[in-house]
Amino acid sequence: MFVPSTIQEGFAFANCTECRAKFILRANVPPDHWSLRLKFQFLVAREHARSFLLLFSWSTWWKTEKLTSMCKNLIRAITLS
């Protein structure tokens, strides 16, 4: 069975369908800027640490406030009875 070259597998994306010229694709790979990558990783680590400290300090404060109010209620209950 005859298969025209324009519909062969992989032909449409590797060659021009009108003139059958082969496409030459060059990869545009940017140079590796290790300093920018390191700076980005530092900023991400800083944001994670900041979020962790904020959450930790908030949870500690909340637990302290809750414990304080519980102790006050307990003392009030003991003194009233």
Tab-separated table of N, CA and C in Angstrom:
chain	number	residue	atom	x	y	z
A	1	MET	N	0.843	-1.175	0.000
A	1	MET	CA	0.000	0.000	0.000
A	1	MET	C	0.894	1.244	0.000
A	2	PHE	N	0.569	2.184	-0.841
A	2	PHE	CA	1.357	3.408	-0.967
A	2	PHE	C	0.856	4.446	0.036
A	3	VAL	N	1.783	4.993	0.819
A	3	VAL	CA	1.462	6.060	1.773
A	3	VAL	C	2.236	7.293	1.348
A	4	PRO	N	1.538	8.389	1.014
A	4	PRO	CA	2.261	9.607	0.620
A	4	PRO	C	3.179	10.078	1.742
A	5	SER	N	4.277	10.670	1.363
A	5	SER	CA	5.275	11.077	2.358
A	5	SER	C	4.773	12.189	3.274
A	6	THR	N	3.744	12.912	2.847
A	6	THR	CA	3.246	14.009	3.685
A	6	THR	C	2.397	13.527	4.847
A	7	ILE	N	1.926	12.288	4.812
A	7	ILE	CA	1.117	11.786	5.924
A	7	ILE	C	1.814	10.653	6.667
A	8	GLN	N	3.085	10.457	6.405
A	8	GLN	CA	3.826	9.447	7.146
A	8	GLN	C	3.942	9.868	8.608
A	9	GLU	N	4.116	8.888	9.454
A	9	GLU	CA	4.186	9.163	10.889
A	9	GLU	C	5.389	10.033	11.222
A	10	GLY	N	5.138	11.149	11.913
A	10	GLY	CA	6.213	12.030	12.334
A	10	GLY	C	6.671	13.012	11.279
A	11	PHE	N	6.108	12.956	10.097
A	11	PHE	CA	6.573	13.829	9.016
A	11	PHE	C	6.057	15.252	9.186
A	12	ALA	N	4.821	15.413	9.652
A	12	ALA	CA	4.185	16.730	9.704
A	12	ALA	C	4.880	17.682	10.663
A	13	PHE	N	5.477	17.162	11.699
A	13	PHE	CA	6.115	18.043	12.669
A	13	PHE	C	7.619	18.141	12.466
A	14	ALA	N	8.166	17.379	11.552
A	14	ALA	CA	9.600	17.429	11.292
A	14	ALA	C	9.913	18.081	9.958
A	15	ASN	N	8.919	18.146	9.071
A	15	ASN	CA	9.139	18.703	7.744
A	15	ASN	C	7.980	19.618	7.378
A	16	CYS	N	8.256	20.544	6.477
A	16	CYS	CA	7.217	21.422	5.950
A	16	CYS	C	6.312	20.582	5.048
A	17	THR	N	4.985	20.716	5.212
A	17	THR	CA	4.064	19.895	4.428
A	17	THR	C	3.942	20.374	2.984
A	18	GLU	N	4.341	21.603	2.692
A	18	GLU	CA	4.230	22.112	1.327
A	18	GLU	C	5.495	21.863	0.524
A	19	CYS	N	6.652	22.244	1.070
A	19	CYS	CA	7.894	22.109	0.305
A	19	CYS	C	8.767	20.955	0.784
A	20	ARG	N	8.348	20.264	1.845
A	20	ARG	CA	9.044	19.107	2.418
A	20	ARG	C	10.454	19.429	2.923
A	21	ALA	N	10.686	20.685	3.243
A	21	ALA	CA	11.987	21.061	3.811
A	21	ALA	C	12.024	20.608	5.268
A	22	LYS	N	13.170	20.137	5.684
A	22	LYS	CA	13.316	19.633	7.051
A	22	LYS	C	13.449	20.812	8.015
A	23	PHE	N	12.665	20.778	9.099
A	23	PHE	CA	12.762	21.805	10.128
A	23	PHE	C	14.016	21.562	10.956
A	24	ILE	N	14.718	22.637	11.269
A	24	ILE	CA	15.869	22.556	12.164
A	24	ILE	C	15.492	23.333	13.417
A	25	LEU	N	15.227	22.613	14.482
A	25	LEU	CA	14.806	23.233	15.734
A	25	LEU	C	15.982	23.302	16.683
A	26	ARG	N	16.225	24.480	17.184
A	26	ARG	CA	17.306	24.667	18.145
A	26	ARG	C	16.693	24.920	19.518
A	27	ALA	N	17.240	24.273	20.504
A	27	ALA	CA	16.758	24.475	21.872
A	27	ALA	C	17.354	25.763	22.419
A	28	ASN	N	16.501	26.598	22.956
A	28	ASN	CA	16.956	27.851	23.549
A	28	ASN	C	17.136	27.617	25.046
A	29	VAL	N	18.305	27.153	25.423
A	29	VAL	CA	18.593	26.847	26.821
A	29	VAL	C	19.323	28.038	27.435
A	30	PRO	N	18.700	28.690	28.416
A	30	PRO	CA	19.374	29.829	29.040
A	30	PRO	C	20.575	29.359	29.855
A	31	PRO	N	21.557	30.230	30.025
A	31	PRO	CA	22.719	29.846	30.834
A	31	PRO	C	22.306	29.618	32.287
A	32	ASP	N	23.014	28.734	32.943
A	32	ASP	CA	22.697	28.395	34.327
A	32	ASP	C	23.223	29.486	35.256
A	33	HIS	N	22.312	30.207	35.878
A	33	HIS	CA	22.687	31.255	36.830
A	33	HIS	C	22.546	30.679	38.235
A	34	TRP	N	23.595	30.063	38.727
A	34	TRP	CA	23.526	29.395	40.027
A	34	TRP	C	23.284	30.394	41.154
A	35	SER	N	23.758	31.630	40.965
A	35	SER	CA	23.566	32.619	42.033
A	35	SER	C	22.089	33.009	42.158
A	36	LEU	N	21.394	33.129	41.018
A	36	LEU	CA	19.970	33.456	41.075
A	36	LEU	C	19.163	32.306	41.668
A	37	ARG	N	19.542	31.087	41.303
A	37	ARG	CA	18.851	29.924	41.852
A	37	ARG	C	19.059	29.839	43.366
A	38	LEU	N	20.282	30.111	43.808
A	38	LEU	CA	20.588	30.079	45.239
A	38	LEU	C	19.815	31.173	45.984
A	39	LYS	N	19.727	32.349	45.380
A	39	LYS	CA	18.976	33.446	45.991
A	39	LYS	C	17.494	33.077	46.118
A	40	PHE	N	16.937	32.471	45.073
A	40	PHE	CA	15.541	32.056	45.107
A	40	PHE	C	15.313	31.016	46.199
A	41	GLN	N	16.209	30.040	46.304
A	41	GLN	CA	16.069	29.012	47.333
A	41	GLN	C	16.171	29.618	48.728
A	42	PHE	N	17.035	30.613	48.892
A	42	PHE	CA	17.147	31.297	50.181
A	42	PHE	C	15.850	32.031	50.523
A	43	LEU	N	15.265	32.709	49.531
A	43	LEU	CA	14.019	33.434	49.779
A	43	LEU	C	12.881	32.480	50.135
A	44	VAL	N	12.824	31.347	49.474
A	44	VAL	CA	11.789	30.359	49.787
A	44	VAL	C	11.985	29.828	51.203
A	45	ALA	N	13.231	29.524	51.565
A	45	ALA	CA	13.516	29.022	52.915
A	45	ALA	C	13.168	30.079	53.962
A	46	ARG	N	13.457	31.346	53.661
A	46	ARG	CA	13.139	32.423	54.596
A	46	ARG	C	11.626	32.538	54.809
A	47	GLU	N	10.870	32.443	53.724
A	47	GLU	CA	9.416	32.535	53.845
A	47	GLU	C	8.844	31.355	54.626
A	48	HIS	N	9.394	30.166	54.411
A	48	HIS	CA	8.935	29.004	55.170
A	48	HIS	C	9.246	29.181	56.658
A	49	ALA	N	10.442	29.651	56.968
A	49	ALA	CA	10.824	29.854	58.370
A	49	ALA	C	9.943	30.925	59.014
A	50	ARG	N	9.682	31.994	58.286
A	50	ARG	CA	8.837	33.068	58.813
A	50	ARG	C	7.417	32.562	59.089
A	51	SER	N	6.886	31.792	58.166
A	51	SER	CA	5.540	31.246	58.361
A	51	SER	C	5.502	30.298	59.549
A	52	PHE	N	6.523	29.454	59.673
A	52	PHE	CA	6.578	28.514	60.792
A	52	PHE	C	6.656	29.262	62.118
A	53	LEU	N	7.518	30.271	62.204
A	53	LEU	CA	7.657	31.020	63.455
A	53	LEU	C	6.381	31.774	63.803
A	54	LEU	N	5.738	32.342	62.806
A	54	LEU	CA	4.486	33.051	63.049
A	54	LEU	C	3.415	32.093	63.561
A	55	LEU	N	3.289	30.954	62.920
A	55	LEU	CA	2.296	29.974	63.351
A	55	LEU	C	2.626	29.428	64.737
A	56	PHE	N	3.899	29.155	64.983
A	56	PHE	CA	4.312	28.622	66.285
A	56	PHE	C	4.059	29.635	67.397
A	57	SER	N	4.417	30.897	67.152
A	57	SER	CA	4.213	31.913	68.192
A	57	SER	C	2.723	32.144	68.438
A	58	TRP	N	1.917	32.121	67.376
A	58	TRP	CA	0.482	32.301	67.548
A	58	TRP	C	-0.115	31.148	68.338
A	59	SER	N	0.283	29.912	68.011
A	59	SER	CA	-0.280	28.759	68.722
A	59	SER	C	0.163	28.757	70.181
A	60	THR	N	1.398	29.174	70.458
A	60	THR	CA	1.875	29.245	71.838
A	60	THR	C	1.094	30.304	72.612
A	61	TRP	N	0.880	31.462	72.000
A	61	TRP	CA	0.116	32.531	72.650
A	61	TRP	C	-1.311	32.077	72.908
A	62	TRP	N	-1.913	31.404	71.941
A	62	TRP	CA	-3.296	30.961	72.083
A	62	TRP	C	-3.421	29.940	73.210
A	63	LYS	N	-2.463	29.015	73.268
A	63	LYS	CA	-2.502	28.014	74.336
A	63	LYS	C	-2.306	28.675	75.694
A	64	THR	N	-1.423	29.664	75.776
A	64	THR	CA	-1.183	30.369	77.033
A	64	THR	C	-2.448	31.094	77.482
A	65	GLU	N	-3.090	31.783	76.554
A	65	GLU	CA	-4.329	32.490	76.890
A	65	GLU	C	-5.408	31.509	77.320
A	66	LYS	N	-5.495	30.408	76.640
A	66	LYS	CA	-6.508	29.416	76.978
A	66	LYS	C	-6.233	28.813	78.356
A	67	LEU	N	-4.954	28.493	78.622
A	67	LEU	CA	-4.600	27.939	79.935
A	67	LEU	C	-4.857	28.950	81.045
A	68	THR	N	-4.528	30.209	80.781
A	68	THR	CA	-4.744	31.250	81.786
A	68	THR	C	-6.225	31.371	82.119
A	69	SER	N	-7.056	31.403	81.091
A	69	SER	CA	-8.497	31.524	81.344
A	69	SER	C	-9.040	30.281	82.043
A	70	MET	N	-8.509	29.106	81.694
A	70	MET	CA	-8.950	27.876	82.360
A	70	MET	C	-8.563	27.893	83.835
A	71	CYS	N	-7.341	28.362	84.127
A	71	CYS	CA	-6.892	28.440	85.528
A	71	CYS	C	-7.735	29.435	86.313
A	72	LYS	N	-8.037	30.574	85.709
A	72	LYS	CA	-8.869	31.573	86.387
A	72	LYS	C	-10.248	31.006	86.684
A	73	ASN	N	-10.813	30.291	85.725
A	73	ASN	CA	-12.131	29.682	85.944
A	73	ASN	C	-12.072	28.627	87.037
A	74	LEU	N	-10.990	27.860	87.083
A	74	LEU	CA	-10.829	26.831	88.114
A	74	LEU	C	-10.700	27.466	89.495
A	75	ILE	N	-9.895	28.521	89.594
A	75	ILE	CA	-9.721	29.215	90.882
A	75	ILE	C	-11.050	29.822	91.321
A	76	ARG	N	-11.782	30.408	90.390
A	76	ARG	CA	-13.082	30.984	90.701
A	76	ARG	C	-14.053	29.911	91.206
A	77	ALA	N	-14.012	28.757	90.565
A	77	ALA	CA	-14.909	27.662	90.970
A	77	ALA	C	-14.547	27.146	92.352
A	78	ILE	N	-13.241	27.086	92.652
A	78	ILE	CA	-12.807	26.593	93.968
A	78	ILE	C	-13.194	27.582	95.059
A	79	THR	N	-13.004	28.871	94.795
A	79	THR	CA	-13.301	29.876	95.825
A	79	THR	C	-14.800	30.023	96.056
A	80	LEU	N	-15.611	29.768	95.056
A	80	LEU	CA	-17.059	29.891	95.218
A	80	LEU	C	-17.656	28.705	95.959
A	81	SER	N	-17.010	27.567	95.916
A	81	SER	CA	-17.601	26.386	96.575
A	81	SER	C	-17.232	26.259	98.028
